[in-house]
Each structure stands twice: as structure tokens, then as C-alpha cells.
Amino acid sequence: MRNPYSEIFRAPGTKGFATAAFIARLPIAMAPIGIVAMLSQTHGEYWLAGAVSATYALVNAVLSPQVSRLVDRLGQSRIAVPTTLISVLSFATLIVVANQHWPVWTLFLSALLAAAMPSIPALVRARWTEIFRNRPELNTAFAFESAADELVYVTGASLSVGLSAALFPEAGMVVSTLLLALGSAAFLLQRSTEPPVRPAEHGANASAIHLRPVQIITFSLIFVGATFATTEVTTVAITKALGQPEAASLVIGVYALGSFVLGIIVGALSLKTPLQRQLAIAVAVIALTTLPLLFADTVPTLALAVFVSGVAISPTFITAFGLIERHVPPAMLTEGVTWVTTGIGIGMALGSFAAGWMVDAFGPQSGFWVSVASGAIALATVLAGQCRLTTDECDVGRGEAVMAAE
């Protein structure tokens, strides 16, 4: 039996940029929870830790599509190099600010500037698309990247929390910043696989967010992202309350382990179920599996509940990116893909803040109520948008009319 994943890596340069991209995007998982772990120890207040983390994630979610639009127009190296440099320097400043207990406003300013970090998942998917455009291997490549995202989440979040708990509060953020600098440099130096700048097509001057399918997917993933952040913050709080703070690293790692394995399997299969239905099923599983989290009051039961709640994450990503590739014009692909990660980033920002407030106000366990509510809203959004995600006929709406007019 042929391995579809080995096929995609036969193309020249794919192994190199895929490896570098994996390292460069580890900070996506490490930075938000690393900020929480760092500030909760240096300042002792979860609301502050959650608010600073939310500032970084929310601003990054807002800036990323704009950065990606510039990438589509001017090229990856020309835009990603300066924005990455700004992000690395700002993260370094944040670490110093936290360690030296400078005024609180400097924490927020550093986090805001660090949010200039470009979307590595979008950049790497644009390279895969350039290589396998209109070929079946592209779906396998997208599945691989979704599984890689999950592996990033498994290793990144748990590594960040583990380093902060075992060494010193800033350890997770120090490693995250180094990986961002080294991984991004290795990725951007591989110019042979960088997509060429394409001339603007008819209607390409508008934003991809004007497309109704992009709106539906982005909005639903805001609430999917909220479940991620809520699980991270609440897990850190519960394990600390149980007197086992070091267990947070293991529990957070388990969260995405099942999803990683399932994502690899799904990517190797040729499923006949329409993508929009696959998305609805995956989000339904996410919503339903938030309920057991409310009853996890020991580390073993917490790990089990978190593991179950994470199994549908990768399938959700695979189908979401597949739908984006189907509905977004090629000249706007980087931005379109970025809106998916933007939705997740916004959700993580809001979820981190909401969970931190719930933990401070009502106790560690109460943070999971944010997950339950978020899962329900995400499912309702995907179900309501099934028609828009199904056929081109259903795509005709005000957003598409604007695109056509331009």
C-alpha cells in the first residue's frame, strides 16, 4: 500500500521547508500559555497573566491577515523577515519586563508589539499549494500540516509550561523566542520554494474575509479556539490547586495527542463525506466532549477528559483548510488560510481572558464552563452555515457580490 505522505516529500525542497516551519511555529503554542505560566508565577495574578496573553493573541489575530495580504502582494521574504524581527525583539523585552517587575503597562506594550509575528502555517501552506496546485497531493499536504499543527500544540504548550515549572518562570518564553528566531530564519532562507508574487487578479484587491464561507469558518473557529485556551488556563489552575503544578505539562500534552493520531489517519484516507459535513461532525465532537471536563477533579480524570476533548481538533483543522482552499481564489490563498488561524487566535485570546476571570472569581474548575459555551456556539455556527459551505450556488451573497463588483 502506497504511503500518501511519502509521495508529497519527493518534491524538491519540501522536507527542508516543512522541518523549518515546524520549528518556527512552535511559538504559536508556546507563547500564549508561556505568558500565562510566566506571569502567574512572577506576578501571582491569573487575570493579569490571562489579559497580557489575550493582548498578544488578539492583536496577532487582527494583524496576521493584513501581514498575509502584504505577503500575497510582495512576497514572503520581503514581509516576513522584518515582522519576525520585531516579534523576536518584543518577546525578549517582555521576558525582561516580567523578570524585573517593570510597570504593568510595559507588559501589555511588549505583548502588543510581539503580535507582529507572521502566520507560519499560512506561509507553509502557500508553498505546498504552489507545488501541488490542482493536484490530489495538495489535500494530503494540507492534512500533513494540520497534523503538524497538532504536534506543535502537543510539544509546544507542554514544553512551555514544563520549562517554566521546572526551571524558572521565564524559561518557556526564552525557548519560545529562540525557536521563533531560528526556525523562521531557516524557513525564509529557503528561497527556491518561496511562491512567486502573482499579479492581482480581478477582484483580488478585496479582502478574503468578504467571502461568506471564510466568514463562517472564521467565526466558528473563534469559539473552537476559545476551548483551546480555556483548557490550557484551567488545567494550569487545577493542577496548581491540587498541589501538582508540574502535571499541567503532561495534561496539556495529552490534550492534542489523540487529535494528532486521528489527524494522521484522516489525512491518509480518501473520505467521501463532503467537507462541510466533516466539519460539522468534528465540531459536534468538540462540543460534546467539553461536558466531561466539568467533572474532572483529579489529575488522572483531568488527563482523561482532556484527552477525549481533543480528539477532533485535527480533523476540524483539516476540513477547515480544505474548505478555504476550495472557496478562496489562488491569489488570496495566504490571506484566506490566515483567517482560519486568526479565528483560532481571537478565540484563544478571549478564552484565555474569560477562563482566567472565571478561575479567579469562582475557582479553578469553573473555567471549563467557558469551553462548554464556546463549543455550543461553534457547533451552531457550522450547522447554520452548511448551505454556504456546500456549493458555489450557496456562496452567492453580499460578500461575493462585493468581490464581483470589484
Coordinates of N, CA and C in Angstrom, one line a residue, residues 247-346:
A247 N 2.2 18.7 36.7 CA 1.3 17.8 36.0 C 0.7 18.5 34.8
A248 N 0.6 19.9 34.9 CA 0.0 20.6 33.8 C 0.6 20.4 32.5
S249 N 1.9 20.2 32.4 CA 2.6 19.9 31.2 C 2.1 18.7 30.5
L250 N 2.0 17.6 31.3 CA 1.6 16.3 30.8 C 0.1 16.4 30.3
V251 N -0.7 17.0 31.1 CA -2.2 17.1 30.8 C -2.4 17.9 29.5
I252 N -1.7 19.0 29.3 CA -1.8 19.8 28.1 C -1.3 19.1 26.9
G253 N -0.2 18.3 27.1 CA 0.3 17.5 26.0 C -0.6 16.4 25.6
V254 N -1.3 15.8 26.6 CA -2.3 14.7 26.3 C -3.5 15.3 25.5
Y255 N -3.8 16.6 25.7 CA -4.9 17.2 25.1 C -4.9 17.0 23.6
A256 N -3.8 17.2 22.9 CA -3.7 17.1 21.5 C -3.1 15.8 20.9
L257 N -2.7 14.9 21.8 CA -2.1 13.7 21.4 C -3.1 12.9 20.5
G258 N -4.3 12.7 21.1 CA -5.3 11.9 20.3 C -5.7 12.5 19.0
S259 N -5.7 13.9 19.0 CA -6.1 14.6 17.8 C -5.0 14.4 16.7
F260 N -3.7 14.4 17.2 CA -2.6 14.2 16.2 C -2.7 12.9 15.5
V261 N -2.9 11.8 16.3 CA -3.0 10.5 15.8 C -4.2 10.4 14.8
L262 N -5.4 10.9 15.2 CA -6.5 10.8 14.4 C -6.4 11.7 13.1
G263 N -5.7 12.8 13.2 CA -5.4 13.6 12.1 C -4.6 12.9 11.0
I264 N -3.6 12.2 11.5 CA -2.7 11.4 10.5 C -3.5 10.4 9.8
I265 N -4.4 9.7 10.5 CA -5.3 8.7 9.9 C -6.2 9.3 8.9
V266 N -6.9 10.4 9.3 CA -7.8 11.0 8.4 C -7.1 11.5 7.1
G267 N -5.9 12.1 7.3 CA -5.2 12.6 6.1 C -4.8 11.5 5.1
A268 N -4.7 10.3 5.6 CA -4.3 9.1 4.7 C -5.5 8.5 4.0
L269 N -6.7 8.9 4.5 CA -7.9 8.3 3.9 C -8.5 9.1 2.8
S270 N -9.2 8.5 2.0 CA -10.0 9.3 0.9 C -11.5 9.3 1.3
L271 N -11.8 10.1 2.2 CA -13.2 10.2 2.7 C -14.1 10.7 1.7
K272 N -15.3 10.1 1.5 CA -16.3 10.5 0.5 C -17.3 11.5 1.1
T273 N -17.3 11.6 2.4 CA -18.2 12.6 3.0 C -17.9 14.0 2.7
P274 N -18.8 14.9 2.2 CA -18.5 16.2 1.9 C -17.8 17.0 3.0
L275 N -16.9 17.9 2.6 CA -16.0 18.6 3.6 C -16.9 19.3 4.7
Q276 N -18.0 20.0 4.2 CA -18.8 20.7 5.1 C -19.4 19.9 6.2
R277 N -19.8 18.6 5.8 CA -20.3 17.7 6.8 C -19.3 17.1 7.7
Q278 N -18.1 16.9 7.2 CA -17.0 16.5 8.0 C -16.7 17.6 9.1
L279 N -16.7 18.8 8.7 CA -16.5 19.9 9.6 C -17.6 19.9 10.7
A280 N -18.8 19.7 10.3 CA -19.9 19.7 11.3 C -19.8 18.6 12.3
I281 N -19.4 17.4 11.8 CA -19.2 16.2 12.7 C -18.0 16.5 13.7
A282 N -16.9 17.0 13.2 CA -15.8 17.3 14.0 C -16.1 18.3 15.1
V283 N -16.8 19.4 14.7 CA -17.1 20.4 15.7 C -18.1 19.9 16.7
A284 N -19.0 19.0 16.3 CA -20.0 18.4 17.2 C -19.3 17.6 18.3
V285 N -18.3 16.8 17.8 CA -17.5 16.1 18.8 C -16.8 17.0 19.8
I286 N -16.2 18.1 19.3 CA -15.6 19.0 20.2 C -16.6 19.6 21.2
A287 N -17.8 19.9 20.8 CA -18.8 20.5 21.7 C -19.2 19.5 22.7
L288 N -19.5 18.3 22.3 CA -20.0 17.2 23.3 C -18.9 16.8 24.3
T289 N -17.7 16.8 23.8 CA -16.6 16.3 24.8 C -16.1 17.4 25.7
T290 N -16.7 18.6 25.7 CA -16.4 19.6 26.7 C -17.1 19.3 28.0
L291 N -18.2 18.5 27.9 CA -19.0 18.3 29.1 C -18.3 17.5 30.2
P292 N -17.6 16.4 29.9 CA -16.8 15.7 30.9 C -15.8 16.5 31.7
L293 N -15.3 17.6 31.1 CA -14.3 18.4 31.7 C -14.8 19.0 33.0
L294 N -16.1 19.2 33.1 CA -16.7 19.8 34.3 C -16.6 18.9 35.5
F295 N -16.4 17.7 35.3 CA -16.4 16.7 36.4 C -15.0 16.2 36.8
A296 N -14.0 16.7 36.1 CA -12.6 16.2 36.3 C -12.0 17.0 37.5
D297 N -11.8 16.3 38.6 CA -11.3 17.0 39.8 C -10.0 16.3 40.4
T298 N -9.4 15.4 39.6 CA -8.2 14.8 40.0 C -7.3 14.9 38.7
V299 N -6.0 14.7 38.8 CA -5.1 14.8 37.7 C -5.4 13.6 36.7
P300 N -5.6 12.4 37.2 CA -5.9 11.3 36.2 C -7.2 11.6 35.4
T301 N -8.3 11.9 36.1 CA -9.5 12.2 35.4 C -9.5 13.4 34.6
L302 N -8.7 14.4 35.0 CA -8.5 15.6 34.1 C -7.8 15.2 32.9
A303 N -6.7 14.4 33.0 CA -6.0 14.0 31.8 C -6.8 13.2 30.8
L304 N -7.7 12.3 31.4 CA -8.6 11.5 30.5 C -9.6 12.4 29.8
A305 N -10.2 13.3 30.6 CA -11.2 14.2 30.0 C -10.6 15.1 28.9
V306 N -9.4 15.6 29.2 CA -8.8 16.5 28.3 C -8.4 15.7 27.0
F307 N -7.9 14.5 27.2 CA -7.6 13.7 26.0 C -8.8 13.5 25.1
V308 N -9.9 13.1 25.7 CA -11.1 12.9 24.9 C -11.6 14.2 24.2
S309 N -11.5 15.3 24.9 CA -12.0 16.6 24.4 C -11.1 17.0 23.2
G310 N -9.9 16.5 23.0 CA -9.0 17.0 22.0 C -9.0 16.1 20.7
V311 N -9.7 15.0 20.7 CA -9.6 14.1 19.5 C -10.0 14.7 18.2
A312 N -11.0 15.6 18.2 CA -11.5 16.2 17.0 C -10.8 17.4 16.5
I313 N -9.8 17.9 17.2 CA -9.1 19.1 16.8 C -8.5 19.1 15.4
S314 N -7.7 18.1 15.2 CA -7.0 18.0 13.9 C -8.0 17.8 12.7
P315 N -9.0 16.9 12.8 CA -10.0 16.8 11.8 C -10.7 18.1 11.5
T316 N -10.9 18.9 12.5 CA -11.5 20.2 12.3 C -10.6 21.1 11.5
F317 N -9.3 21.1 11.8 CA -8.4 21.9 11.0 C -8.3 21.5 9.6
I318 N -8.2 20.1 9.4 CA -8.1 19.6 8.0 C -9.2 20.0 7.1
T319 N -10.5 19.9 7.6 CA -11.6 20.2 6.9 C -11.8 21.8 6.7
A320 N -11.4 22.5 7.7 CA -11.5 24.0 7.6 C -10.5 24.5 6.5
F321 N -9.3 24.0 6.5 CA -8.3 24.5 5.5 C -8.7 24.0 4.1
G322 N -9.3 22.8 4.0 CA -9.8 22.3 2.8 C -10.9 23.1 2.2
L323 N -11.8 23.5 3.0 CA -12.9 24.4 2.6 C -12.4 25.8 2.1
I324 N -11.4 26.3 2.8 CA -10.8 27.6 2.5 C -10.2 27.5 1.1
E325 N -9.4 26.4 0.9 CA -8.7 26.2 -0.4 C -9.8 26.1 -1.6
R326 N -10.9 25.5 -1.3 CA -12.0 25.4 -2.3 C -12.6 26.7 -2.6
H327 N -12.8 27.6 -1.6 CA -13.7 28.8 -1.8 C -12.9 30.1 -2.0
V328 N -11.6 30.1 -1.8 CA -10.8 31.3 -1.9 C -10.0 31.3 -3.2
P329 N -9.9 32.4 -4.0 CA -9.1 32.5 -5.2 C -7.7 32.2 -4.9
P330 N -6.9 31.6 -5.8 CA -5.5 31.3 -5.5 C -4.6 32.5 -5.2
A331 N -4.9 33.7 -5.7 CA -4.1 34.9 -5.5 C -4.3 35.4 -4.1
M332 N -5.4 34.9 -3.3 CA -5.6 35.3 -2.0 C -5.5 34.2 -1.0
L333 N -4.8 33.1 -1.4 CA -4.8 31.9 -0.5 C -4.1 32.2 0.8
T334 N -2.9 32.9 0.8 CA -2.2 33.1 2.1 C -3.1 33.8 3.1
E335 N -3.8 34.9 2.6 CA -4.7 35.6 3.5 C -5.9 34.7 3.9
G336 N -6.4 34.0 3.0 CA -7.6 33.1 3.3 C -7.2 32.1 4.4
V337 N -6.1 31.4 4.2 CA -5.6 30.5 5.3 C -5.4 31.2 6.6
T338 N -4.8 32.4 6.5 CA -4.6 33.1 7.8 C -5.8 33.5 8.5
W339 N -6.9 33.7 7.8 CA -8.2 34.0 8.5 C -8.6 32.8 9.4
V340 N -8.3 31.6 9.0 CA -8.6 30.4 9.8 C -7.8 30.5 11.1
T341 N -6.5 30.7 11.0 CA -5.7 30.8 12.2 C -6.1 32.1 13.0
T342 N -6.5 33.1 12.3 CA -7.0 34.3 13.0 C -8.2 34.0 13.9
G343 N -9.1 33.3 13.4 CA -10.3 32.9 14.2 C -9.8 32.1 15.4
I344 N -8.9 31.2 15.3 CA -8.4 30.5 16.4 C -7.7 31.4 17.4
G345 N -6.9 32.3 16.9 CA -6.2 33.3 17.7 C -7.1 34.2 18.5
I346 N -8.1 34.7 17.9 CA -9.1 35.5 18.6 C -9.8 34.7 19.7

